[in-house]
mmCIF file with all atom_site columns, C-alpha atoms in Angstrom:
data_model
loop_
_atom_site.group_PDB
_atom_site.id
_atom_site.type_symbol
_atom_site.label_atom_id
_atom_site.label_alt_id
_atom_site.label_comp_id
_atom_site.label_asym_id
_atom_site.label_entity_id
_atom_site.label_seq_id
_atom_site.pdbx_PDB_ins_code
_atom_site.Cartn_x
_atom_site.Cartn_y
_atom_site.Cartn_z
_atom_site.occupancy
_atom_site.B_iso_or_equiv
_atom_site.pdbx_formal_charge
_atom_site.auth_seq_id
_atom_site.auth_comp_id
_atom_site.auth_asym_id
_atom_site.auth_atom_id
_atom_site.pdbx_PDB_model_num
ATOM 1   C CA . PRO A 1 1   ? 111.347 123.708 92.197  1.00 67.00 ? 1   PRO A CA 1
ATOM 2   C CA . LEU A 1 2   ? 109.009 124.860 95.413  1.00 74.00 ? 2   LEU A CA 1
ATOM 3   C CA . HIS A 1 3   ? 106.454 125.537 92.886  1.00 81.00 ? 3   HIS A CA 1
ATOM 4   C CA . CYS A 1 4   ? 106.052 122.386 91.626  1.00 90.00 ? 4   CYS A CA 1
ATOM 5   C CA . ILE A 1 5   ? 103.094 120.121 93.184  1.00 94.00 ? 5   ILE A CA 1
ATOM 6   C CA . VAL A 1 6   ? 104.189 116.443 93.903  1.00 96.00 ? 6   VAL A CA 1
ATOM 7   C CA . ILE A 1 7   ? 101.435 113.953 93.453  1.00 96.00 ? 7   ILE A CA 1
ATOM 8   C CA . LEU A 1 8   ? 101.235 110.622 95.467  1.00 96.00 ? 8   LEU A CA 1
ATOM 9   C CA . ALA A 1 9   ? 99.761  108.305 93.171  1.00 94.00 ? 9   ALA A CA 1
ATOM 10  C CA . HIS A 1 10  ? 99.834  104.608 94.346  1.00 90.00 ? 10  HIS A CA 1
ATOM 11  C CA . ASN A 1 11  ? 98.318  101.649 96.685  1.00 87.00 ? 11  ASN A CA 1
ATOM 12  C CA . GLY A 1 12  ? 99.547  101.486 99.820  1.00 92.00 ? 12  GLY A CA 1
ATOM 13  C CA . LEU A 1 13  ? 101.383 103.873 102.568 1.00 95.00 ? 13  LEU A CA 1
ATOM 14  C CA . GLY A 1 14  ? 104.562 104.574 103.357 1.00 93.00 ? 14  GLY A CA 1
ATOM 15  C CA . THR A 1 15  ? 106.391 106.629 100.449 1.00 94.00 ? 15  THR A CA 1
ATOM 16  C CA . PHE A 1 16  ? 105.421 109.601 102.116 1.00 94.00 ? 16  PHE A CA 1
ATOM 17  C CA . LYS A 1 17  ? 107.990 110.491 104.655 1.00 92.00 ? 17  LYS A CA 1
ATOM 18  C CA . PRO A 1 18  ? 111.060 109.334 102.487 1.00 94.00 ? 18  PRO A CA 1
ATOM 19  C CA . VAL A 1 19  ? 109.998 111.364 99.662  1.00 94.00 ? 19  VAL A CA 1
ATOM 20  C CA . ALA A 1 20  ? 109.118 114.348 101.886 1.00 94.00 ? 20  ALA A CA 1
ATOM 21  C CA . LYS A 1 21  ? 113.172 114.048 102.728 1.00 94.00 ? 21  LYS A CA 1
ATOM 22  C CA . LEU A 1 22  ? 113.964 114.452 99.540  1.00 93.00 ? 22  LEU A CA 1
ATOM 23  C CA . LEU A 1 23  ? 112.059 118.296 99.189  1.00 92.00 ? 23  LEU A CA 1
ATOM 24  C CA . PRO A 1 24  ? 111.817 121.529 100.993 1.00 90.00 ? 24  PRO A CA 1
ATOM 25  C CA . ASN A 1 25  ? 110.485 121.846 103.886 1.00 88.00 ? 25  ASN A CA 1
ATOM 26  C CA . LYS A 1 26  ? 106.952 123.921 103.046 1.00 89.00 ? 26  LYS A CA 1
ATOM 27  C CA . GLN A 1 27  ? 107.080 121.474 99.331  1.00 93.00 ? 27  GLN A CA 1
ATOM 28  C CA . VAL A 1 28  ? 103.337 121.158 98.490  1.00 96.00 ? 28  VAL A CA 1
ATOM 29  C CA . ILE A 1 29  ? 102.719 117.021 98.332  1.00 96.00 ? 29  ILE A CA 1
ATOM 30  C CA . MET A 1 30  ? 98.986  115.394 97.534  1.00 97.00 ? 30  MET A CA 1
ATOM 31  C CA . ALA A 1 31  ? 98.119  112.364 98.070  1.00 97.00 ? 31  ALA A CA 1
ATOM 32  C CA . MET A 1 32  ? 95.704  110.554 94.579  1.00 96.00 ? 32  MET A CA 1
ATOM 33  C CA . LEU A 1 33  ? 93.529  107.775 95.278  1.00 95.00 ? 33  LEU A CA 1
ATOM 34  C CA . THR A 1 34  ? 91.460  106.151 92.322  1.00 91.00 ? 34  THR A CA 1
ATOM 35  C CA . THR A 1 35  ? 88.849  103.998 91.434  1.00 85.00 ? 35  THR A CA 1
ATOM 36  C CA . HIS A 1 36  ? 89.531  103.723 88.088  1.00 84.00 ? 36  HIS A CA 1
ATOM 37  C CA . GLY A 1 37  ? 90.088  100.488 86.108  1.00 79.00 ? 37  GLY A CA 1
ATOM 38  C CA . SER A 1 38  ? 93.912  100.336 84.122  1.00 81.00 ? 38  SER A CA 1
ATOM 39  C CA . PHE A 1 39  ? 96.164  97.847  83.121  1.00 78.00 ? 39  PHE A CA 1
ATOM 40  C CA . ARG A 1 40  ? 99.588  97.666  81.972  1.00 79.00 ? 40  ARG A CA 1
ATOM 41  C CA . SER A 1 41  ? 99.414  96.116  77.983  1.00 81.00 ? 41  SER A CA 1
ATOM 42  C CA . ASN A 1 42  ? 103.105 96.772  77.652  1.00 84.00 ? 42  ASN A CA 1
ATOM 43  C CA . PRO A 1 43  ? 106.230 98.730  79.895  1.00 82.00 ? 43  PRO A CA 1
ATOM 44  C CA . LEU A 1 44  ? 105.114 101.945 78.021  1.00 88.00 ? 44  LEU A CA 1
ATOM 45  C CA . THR A 1 45  ? 101.211 101.519 77.844  1.00 93.00 ? 45  THR A CA 1
ATOM 46  C CA . ILE A 1 46  ? 98.445  101.832 80.551  1.00 89.00 ? 46  ILE A CA 1
ATOM 47  C CA . THR A 1 47  ? 95.061  100.769 78.871  1.00 88.00 ? 47  THR A CA 1
ATOM 48  C CA . HIS A 1 48  ? 92.196  102.463 80.474  1.00 86.00 ? 48  HIS A CA 1
ATOM 49  C CA . THR A 1 49  ? 89.518  100.379 81.708  1.00 80.00 ? 49  THR A CA 1
ATOM 50  C CA . GLY A 1 50  ? 87.047  101.632 83.600  1.00 78.00 ? 50  GLY A CA 1
ATOM 51  C CA . LEU A 1 51  ? 86.218  104.690 84.201  1.00 82.00 ? 51  LEU A CA 1
ATOM 52  C CA . GLY A 1 52  ? 86.001  105.498 88.818  1.00 84.00 ? 52  GLY A CA 1
ATOM 53  C CA . GLN A 1 53  ? 86.676  108.063 90.818  1.00 90.00 ? 53  GLN A CA 1
ATOM 54  C CA . THR A 1 54  ? 89.962  109.887 92.020  1.00 95.00 ? 54  THR A CA 1
ATOM 55  C CA . ASP A 1 55  ? 90.262  111.937 95.391  1.00 96.00 ? 55  ASP A CA 1
ATOM 56  C CA . ILE A 1 56  ? 93.059  114.238 96.223  1.00 97.00 ? 56  ILE A CA 1
ATOM 57  C CA . GLY A 1 57  ? 94.244  116.145 98.926  1.00 97.00 ? 57  GLY A CA 1
ATOM 58  C CA . LEU A 1 58  ? 97.170  117.423 100.591 1.00 97.00 ? 58  LEU A CA 1
ATOM 59  C CA . LEU A 1 59  ? 100.191 115.432 102.855 1.00 96.00 ? 59  LEU A CA 1
ATOM 60  C CA . SER A 1 60  ? 102.411 118.537 103.704 1.00 94.00 ? 60  SER A CA 1
ATOM 61  C CA . GLY A 1 61  ? 102.399 122.136 102.216 1.00 94.00 ? 61  GLY A CA 1
ATOM 62  C CA . GLU A 1 62  ? 99.616  124.145 101.582 1.00 94.00 ? 62  GLU A CA 1
ATOM 63  C CA . LEU A 1 63  ? 97.525  125.706 98.875  1.00 94.00 ? 63  LEU A CA 1
ATOM 64  C CA . SER A 1 64  ? 94.477  128.581 98.869  1.00 94.00 ? 64  SER A CA 1
ATOM 65  C CA . SER A 1 65  ? 91.211  128.026 97.834  1.00 95.00 ? 65  SER A CA 1
ATOM 66  C CA . LEU A 1 66  ? 91.705  129.245 94.052  1.00 96.00 ? 66  LEU A CA 1
ATOM 67  C CA . GLN A 1 67  ? 94.644  127.039 94.092  1.00 95.00 ? 67  GLN A CA 1
ATOM 68  C CA . GLN A 1 68  ? 92.965  123.995 94.955  1.00 96.00 ? 68  GLN A CA 1
ATOM 69  C CA . GLU A 1 69  ? 90.207  124.864 92.100  1.00 96.00 ? 69  GLU A CA 1
ATOM 70  C CA . GLN A 1 70  ? 92.590  125.946 89.625  1.00 96.00 ? 70  GLN A CA 1
ATOM 71  C CA . LEU A 1 71  ? 94.228  121.826 90.079  1.00 96.00 ? 71  LEU A CA 1
ATOM 72  C CA . THR A 1 72  ? 91.061  119.902 90.584  1.00 96.00 ? 72  THR A CA 1
ATOM 73  C CA . SER A 1 73  ? 89.546  121.300 87.568  1.00 97.00 ? 73  SER A CA 1
ATOM 74  C CA . GLN A 1 74  ? 93.252  120.338 85.469  1.00 95.00 ? 74  GLN A CA 1
ATOM 75  C CA . LEU A 1 75  ? 92.361  117.162 86.736  1.00 96.00 ? 75  LEU A CA 1
ATOM 76  C CA . ASN A 1 76  ? 89.046  116.369 85.455  1.00 95.00 ? 76  ASN A CA 1
ATOM 77  C CA . SER A 1 77  ? 89.820  117.978 81.892  1.00 95.00 ? 77  SER A CA 1
ATOM 78  C CA . ALA A 1 78  ? 92.334  115.292 81.349  1.00 91.00 ? 78  ALA A CA 1
ATOM 79  C CA . LEU A 1 79  ? 90.332  112.096 83.349  1.00 89.00 ? 79  LEU A CA 1
ATOM 80  C CA . PRO A 1 80  ? 87.350  113.136 85.702  1.00 92.00 ? 80  PRO A CA 1
ATOM 81  C CA . GLN A 1 81  ? 85.820  112.823 88.075  1.00 94.00 ? 81  GLN A CA 1
ATOM 82  C CA . VAL A 1 82  ? 88.246  114.396 90.552  1.00 96.00 ? 82  VAL A CA 1
ATOM 83  C CA . CYS A 1 83  ? 87.216  115.555 94.265  1.00 96.00 ? 83  CYS A CA 1
ATOM 84  C CA . PHE A 1 84  ? 89.545  117.762 96.664  1.00 97.00 ? 84  PHE A CA 1
ATOM 85  C CA . HIS A 1 85  ? 89.015  116.714 99.654  1.00 94.00 ? 85  HIS A CA 1
ATOM 86  C CA . GLN A 1 86  ? 90.576  118.277 103.130 1.00 92.00 ? 86  GLN A CA 1
ATOM 87  C CA . ASP A 1 87  ? 91.011  114.657 105.152 1.00 92.00 ? 87  ASP A CA 1
ATOM 88  C CA . ILE A 1 88  ? 92.844  112.704 102.459 1.00 95.00 ? 88  ILE A CA 1
ATOM 89  C CA . LYS A 1 89  ? 94.580  110.833 104.879 1.00 94.00 ? 89  LYS A CA 1
ATOM 90  C CA . LYS A 1 90  ? 91.457  109.091 106.074 1.00 94.00 ? 90  LYS A CA 1
ATOM 91  C CA . LYS A 1 91  ? 90.810  108.446 102.474 1.00 95.00 ? 91  LYS A CA 1
ATOM 92  C CA . GLN A 1 92  ? 93.935  106.450 102.351 1.00 96.00 ? 92  GLN A CA 1
ATOM 93  C CA . TRP A 1 93  ? 93.319  104.429 105.100 1.00 96.00 ? 93  TRP A CA 1
ATOM 94  C CA . PHE A 1 94  ? 90.165  103.586 103.878 1.00 95.00 ? 94  PHE A CA 1
ATOM 95  C CA . LYS A 1 95  ? 91.710  102.268 101.005 1.00 95.00 ? 95  LYS A CA 1
ATOM 96  C CA . LEU A 1 96  ? 94.783  100.753 102.490 1.00 97.00 ? 96  LEU A CA 1
ATOM 97  C CA . ALA A 1 97  ? 92.539  98.537  104.626 1.00 98.00 ? 97  ALA A CA 1
ATOM 98  C CA . ILE A 1 98  ? 90.232  97.014  101.210 1.00 96.00 ? 98  ILE A CA 1
ATOM 99  C CA . ASN A 1 99  ? 93.805  96.706  99.472  1.00 96.00 ? 99  ASN A CA 1
ATOM 100 C CA . CYS A 1 100 ? 94.957  94.863  102.413 1.00 98.00 ? 100 CYS A CA 1
ATOM 101 C CA . VAL A 1 101 ? 92.159  92.339  102.191 1.00 98.00 ? 101 VAL A CA 1
ATOM 102 C CA . ILE A 1 102 ? 91.733  91.737  98.534  1.00 97.00 ? 102 ILE A CA 1
ATOM 103 C CA . ASN A 1 103 ? 95.026  91.939  96.766  1.00 97.00 ? 103 ASN A CA 1
ATOM 104 C CA . PRO A 1 104 ? 96.982  89.426  99.025  1.00 98.00 ? 104 PRO A CA 1
ATOM 105 C CA . ILE A 1 105 ? 93.731  87.511  98.867  1.00 99.00 ? 105 ILE A CA 1
ATOM 106 C CA . THR A 1 106 ? 93.397  87.118  95.339  1.00 98.00 ? 106 THR A CA 1
ATOM 107 C CA . ALA A 1 107 ? 97.176  86.835  95.010  1.00 98.00 ? 107 ALA A CA 1
ATOM 108 C CA . ILE A 1 108 ? 97.878  84.008  97.425  1.00 98.00 ? 108 ILE A CA 1
ATOM 109 C CA . ASN A 1 109 ? 94.829  81.658  95.902  1.00 98.00 ? 109 ASN A CA 1
ATOM 110 C CA . ASN A 1 110 ? 94.908  82.938  92.520  1.00 98.00 ? 110 ASN A CA 1
ATOM 111 C CA . ILE A 1 111 ? 90.968  83.796  91.976  1.00 98.00 ? 111 ILE A CA 1
ATOM 112 C CA . ASP A 1 112 ? 88.936  87.079  90.408  1.00 97.00 ? 112 ASP A CA 1
ATOM 113 C CA . ASN A 1 113 ? 88.581  89.484  92.660  1.00 96.00 ? 113 ASN A CA 1
ATOM 114 C CA . GLY A 1 114 ? 84.716  88.423  93.625  1.00 97.00 ? 114 GLY A CA 1
ATOM 115 C CA . GLU A 1 115 ? 85.428  85.204  95.580  1.00 98.00 ? 115 GLU A CA 1
ATOM 116 C CA . VAL A 1 116 ? 87.042  87.137  97.967  1.00 98.00 ? 116 VAL A CA 1
ATOM 117 C CA . ASN A 1 117 ? 83.182  87.713  99.227  1.00 98.00 ? 117 ASN A CA 1
ATOM 118 C CA . ASP A 1 118 ? 82.998  84.087  99.419  1.00 98.00 ? 118 ASP A CA 1
ATOM 119 C CA . LYS A 1 119 ? 82.434  82.520  103.350 1.00 98.00 ? 119 LYS A CA 1
ATOM 120 C CA . ARG A 1 120 ? 85.751  80.945  103.662 1.00 98.00 ? 120 ARG A CA 1
ATOM 121 C CA . PHE A 1 121 ? 87.393  84.223  104.048 1.00 98.00 ? 121 PHE A CA 1
ATOM 122 C CA . SER A 1 122 ? 85.075  85.891  106.368 1.00 98.00 ? 122 SER A CA 1
ATOM 123 C CA . LYS A 1 123 ? 87.503  85.209  109.311 1.00 98.00 ? 123 LYS A CA 1
ATOM 124 C CA . GLN A 1 124 ? 90.449  85.933  107.694 1.00 98.00 ? 124 GLN A CA 1
ATOM 125 C CA . ILE A 1 125 ? 88.839  89.631  106.277 1.00 99.00 ? 125 ILE A CA 1
ATOM 126 C CA . ASN A 1 126 ? 87.681  89.680  109.818 1.00 98.00 ? 126 ASN A CA 1
ATOM 127 C CA . LEU A 1 127 ? 91.412  89.426  111.719 1.00 99.00 ? 127 LEU A CA 1
ATOM 128 C CA . LEU A 1 128 ? 92.945  91.505  108.805 1.00 99.00 ? 128 LEU A CA 1
ATOM 129 C CA . LEU A 1 129 ? 90.822  94.443  109.377 1.00 99.00 ? 129 LEU A CA 1
ATOM 130 C CA . THR A 1 130 ? 90.712  94.538  113.317 1.00 98.00 ? 130 THR A CA 1
ATOM 131 C CA . GLU A 1 131 ? 94.219  94.624  113.057 1.00 98.00 ? 131 GLU A CA 1
ATOM 132 C CA . ILE A 1 132 ? 93.948  97.729  110.558 1.00 98.00 ? 132 ILE A CA 1
ATOM 133 C CA . ILE A 1 133 ? 91.480  99.366  112.917 1.00 98.00 ? 133 ILE A CA 1
ATOM 134 C CA . GLU A 1 134 ? 93.922  99.386  116.012 1.00 97.00 ? 134 GLU A CA 1
ATOM 135 C CA . LEU A 1 135 ? 96.558  100.528 114.379 1.00 96.00 ? 135 LEU A CA 1
ATOM 136 C CA . SER A 1 136 ? 94.555  103.854 112.918 1.00 96.00 ? 136 SER A CA 1
ATOM 137 C CA . GLN A 1 137 ? 94.170  104.510 116.052 1.00 94.00 ? 137 GLN A CA 1
ATOM 138 C CA . VAL A 1 138 ? 97.548  105.242 116.097 1.00 92.00 ? 138 VAL A CA 1
ATOM 139 C CA . GLU A 1 139 ? 97.429  107.973 113.802 1.00 90.00 ? 139 GLU A CA 1
ATOM 140 C CA . ASN A 1 140 ? 94.418  109.216 115.148 1.00 93.00 ? 140 ASN A CA 1
ATOM 141 C CA . ILE A 1 141 ? 92.135  108.036 112.395 1.00 94.00 ? 141 ILE A CA 1
ATOM 142 C CA . GLY A 1 142 ? 88.742  106.875 113.079 1.00 91.00 ? 142 GLY A CA 1
ATOM 143 C CA . LEU A 1 143 ? 87.649  103.526 111.263 1.00 96.00 ? 143 LEU A CA 1
ATOM 144 C CA . ILE A 1 144 ? 84.690  101.300 111.917 1.00 96.00 ? 144 ILE A CA 1
ATOM 145 C CA . LEU A 1 145 ? 85.054  97.292  111.384 1.00 98.00 ? 145 LEU A CA 1
ATOM 146 C CA . THR A 1 146 ? 81.044  96.993  110.122 1.00 98.00 ? 146 THR A CA 1
ATOM 147 C CA . ASP A 1 147 ? 81.800  100.238 107.387 1.00 97.00 ? 147 ASP A CA 1
ATOM 148 C CA . LEU A 1 148 ? 85.181  97.994  106.775 1.00 98.00 ? 148 LEU A CA 1
ATOM 149 C CA . GLN A 1 149 ? 83.312  95.424  106.010 1.00 98.00 ? 149 GLN A CA 1
ATOM 150 C CA . ALA A 1 150 ? 81.021  96.667  103.425 1.00 98.00 ? 150 ALA A CA 1
ATOM 151 C CA . MET A 1 151 ? 83.851  98.578  101.651 1.00 96.00 ? 151 MET A CA 1
ATOM 152 C CA . VAL A 1 152 ? 85.180  95.500  100.923 1.00 97.00 ? 152 VAL A CA 1
ATOM 153 C CA . TYR A 1 153 ? 82.154  93.577  99.980  1.00 97.00 ? 153 TYR A CA 1
ATOM 154 C CA . GLN A 1 154 ? 80.869  96.202  97.944  1.00 95.00 ? 154 GLN A CA 1
ATOM 155 C CA . VAL A 1 155 ? 84.730  96.849  95.884  1.00 93.00 ? 155 VAL A CA 1
ATOM 156 C CA . ALA A 1 156 ? 84.891  93.278  95.837  1.00 95.00 ? 156 ALA A CA 1
ATOM 157 C CA . LEU A 1 157 ? 81.198  92.910  94.033  1.00 94.00 ? 157 LEU A CA 1
ATOM 158 C CA . ALA A 1 158 ? 81.665  96.009  91.341  1.00 90.00 ? 158 ALA A CA 1
ATOM 159 C CA . THR A 1 159 ? 85.066  94.416  90.792  1.00 89.00 ? 159 THR A CA 1
ATOM 160 C CA . ALA A 1 160 ? 83.924  90.911  90.834  1.00 93.00 ? 160 ALA A CA 1
ATOM 161 C CA . LYS A 1 161 ? 85.435  89.550  87.697  1.00 92.00 ? 161 LYS A CA 1
ATOM 162 C CA . ASN A 1 162 ? 88.661  91.926  87.642  1.00 90.00 ? 162 ASN A CA 1
ATOM 163 C CA . CYS A 1 163 ? 92.221  90.718  88.236  1.00 92.00 ? 163 CYS A CA 1
ATOM 164 C CA . SER A 1 164 ? 93.772  92.622  91.384  1.00 93.00 ? 164 SER A CA 1
ATOM 165 C CA . SER A 1 165 ? 96.940  94.688  90.631  1.00 92.00 ? 165 SER A CA 1
ATOM 166 C CA . MET A 1 166 ? 98.817  92.160  93.009  1.00 95.00 ? 166 MET A CA 1
ATOM 167 C CA . ARG A 1 167 ? 97.844  89.297  91.188  1.00 96.00 ? 167 ARG A CA 1
ATOM 168 C CA . SER A 1 168 ? 98.857  90.468  87.807  1.00 92.00 ? 168 SER A CA 1
ATOM 169 C CA . ASP A 1 169 ? 102.223 91.218  89.304  1.00 93.00 ? 169 ASP A CA 1
ATOM 170 C CA . ILE A 1 170 ? 102.438 87.808  90.454  1.00 96.00 ? 170 ILE A CA 1
ATOM 171 C CA . LEU A 1 171 ? 101.332 86.099  87.416  1.00 94.00 ? 171 LEU A CA 1
ATOM 172 C CA . ALA A 1 172 ? 103.660 88.470  84.922  1.00 91.00 ? 172 ALA A CA 1
ATOM 173 C CA . ASP A 1 173 ? 106.445 87.862  87.059  1.00 92.00 ? 173 ASP A CA 1
ATOM 174 C CA . ARG A 1 174 ? 106.791 91.832  88.040  1.00 92.00 ? 174 ARG A CA 1
ATOM 175 C CA . SER A 1 175 ? 107.015 93.189  91.920  1.00 93.00 ? 175 SER A CA 1
ATOM 176 C CA . THR A 1 176 ? 104.813 94.030  94.106  1.00 95.00 ? 176 THR A CA 1
ATOM 177 C CA . GLU A 1 177 ? 103.062 96.629  96.180  1.00 95.00 ? 177 GLU A CA 1
ATOM 178 C CA . ILE A 1 178 ? 102.740 94.045  99.317  1.00 97.00 ? 178 ILE A CA 1
ATOM 179 C CA . ASP A 1 179 ? 105.966 95.883  101.398 1.00 97.00 ? 179 ASP A CA 1
ATOM 180 C CA . TYR A 1 180 ? 103.512 99.533  101.225 1.00 97.00 ? 180 TYR A CA 1
ATOM 181 C CA . ILE A 1 181 ? 99.856  97.725  101.843 1.00 98.00 ? 181 ILE A CA 1
ATOM 182 C CA . ASN A 1 182 ? 100.169 94.846  104.553 1.00 99.00 ? 182 ASN A CA 1
ATOM 183 C CA . GLY A 1 183 ? 104.078 94.797  105.054 1.00 98.00 ? 183 GLY A CA 1
ATOM 184 C CA . TYR A 1 184 ? 103.106 98.544  105.995 1.00 97.00 ? 184 TYR A CA 1
ATOM 185 C CA . ILE A 1 185 ? 100.575 97.682  108.862 1.00 98.00 ? 185 ILE A CA 1
ATOM 186 C CA . HIS A 1 186 ? 103.400 94.820  109.964 1.00 98.00 ? 186 HIS A CA 1
ATOM 187 C CA . HIS A 1 187 ? 106.403 98.165  110.417 1.00 98.00 ? 187 HIS A CA 1
ATOM 188 C CA . LEU A 1 188 ? 103.750 100.340 111.701 1.00 97.00 ? 188 LEU A CA 1
ATOM 189 C CA . GLY A 1 189 ? 102.613 97.409  114.408 1.00 98.00 ? 189 GLY A CA 1
ATOM 190 C CA . LYS A 1 190 ? 106.094 96.254  115.395 1.00 98.00 ? 190 LYS A CA 1
ATOM 191 C CA . ASN A 1 191 ? 107.005 100.032 115.835 1.00 97.00 ? 191 ASN A CA 1
ATOM 192 C CA . ASN A 1 192 ? 104.159 100.535 118.096 1.00 97.00 ? 192 ASN A CA 1
ATOM 193 C CA . ASN A 1 193 ? 104.024 97.373  119.986 1.00 97.00 ? 193 ASN A CA 1
ATOM 194 C CA . VAL A 1 194 ? 100.877 96.186  118.297 1.00 96.00 ? 194 VAL A CA 1
ATOM 195 C CA . ALA A 1 195 ? 100.576 92.522  117.162 1.00 97.00 ? 195 ALA A CA 1
ATOM 196 C CA . THR A 1 196 ? 98.943  92.046  113.397 1.00 98.00 ? 196 THR A CA 1
ATOM 197 C CA . PRO A 1 197 ? 99.857  88.423  112.790 1.00 99.00 ? 197 PRO A CA 1
ATOM 198 C CA . GLU A 1 198 ? 96.731  88.010  109.846 1.00 99.00 ? 198 GLU A CA 1
ATOM 199 C CA . ASN A 1 199 ? 99.096  90.715  108.104 1.00 99.00 ? 199 ASN A CA 1
ATOM 200 C CA . THR A 1 200 ? 102.341 89.759  108.447 1.00 99.00 ? 200 THR A CA 1
ATOM 201 C CA . ARG A 1 201 ? 101.229 86.541  107.480 1.00 98.00 ? 201 ARG A CA 1
ATOM 202 C CA . LEU A 1 202 ? 99.819  87.586  104.400 1.00 99.00 ? 202 LEU A CA 1
ATOM 203 C CA . TRP A 1 203 ? 102.878 89.725  103.804 1.00 98.00 ? 203 TRP A CA 1
ATOM 204 C CA . GLN A 1 204 ? 105.267 86.888  103.846 1.00 98.00 ? 204 GLN A CA 1
ATOM 205 C CA . GLN A 1 205 ? 103.012 84.634  101.856 1.00 98.00 ? 205 GLN A CA 1
ATOM 206 C CA . VAL A 1 206 ? 103.113 87.215  98.984  1.00 98.00 ? 206 VAL A CA 1
ATOM 207 C CA . LEU A 1 207 ? 106.875 87.887  99.528  1.00 97.00 ? 207 LEU A CA 1
ATOM 208 C CA . LYS A 1 208 ? 107.332 84.142  98.699  1.00 95.00 ? 208 LYS A CA 1
ATOM 209 C CA . LEU A 1 209 ? 105.715 84.149  95.797  1.00 93.00 ? 209 LEU A CA 1
ATOM 210 C CA . LYS A 1 210 ? 107.385 86.780  94.413  1.00 75.00 ? 210 LYS A CA 1
ATOM 211 C CA . SER A 1 211 ? 110.671 84.589  95.195  1.00 60.00 ? 211 SER A CA 1
#
């Protein structure tokens, strides 16, 4: 129904357009990004392992200021801290960049998040981020290399002992979100005649791990 709010809560990009095609034109569709820690302990149970912050924002449709406040309040009562952002798309790209680095590197090398900060990955990280920055400009998102480098370092440090979701999926023989992370960058680059060799290489490597 049109009065319902659809919230996309997942890693990566690339689901908004196909979802929007299935819904009415004025449907409210939102993005949700979170840094809460969790893992799937069995098919029907998610275990919460660490507090974080959740960011939400509009991708399409409209919400009044009062509706934004009410929704944020409801979500906060379930699992704080939740913040509403007017520019959620830029936050999506920031998180995409972090995931494009940490997730495939940890999955391919079978390492904890903290090891991504090892110097042996520095050149690879810079290549990945440079490709992402170039493509972000296609969607009018301004990203800065030093900012992304710092964020990757901070996230890897803060979650040093954690197993990334992609590595967990590979170890559990589950499908990964790689098509919506580095795979998204590959396809966006292809559609805009922008080369993304490093993101493409990691996308293909993770696909081979799963196969």
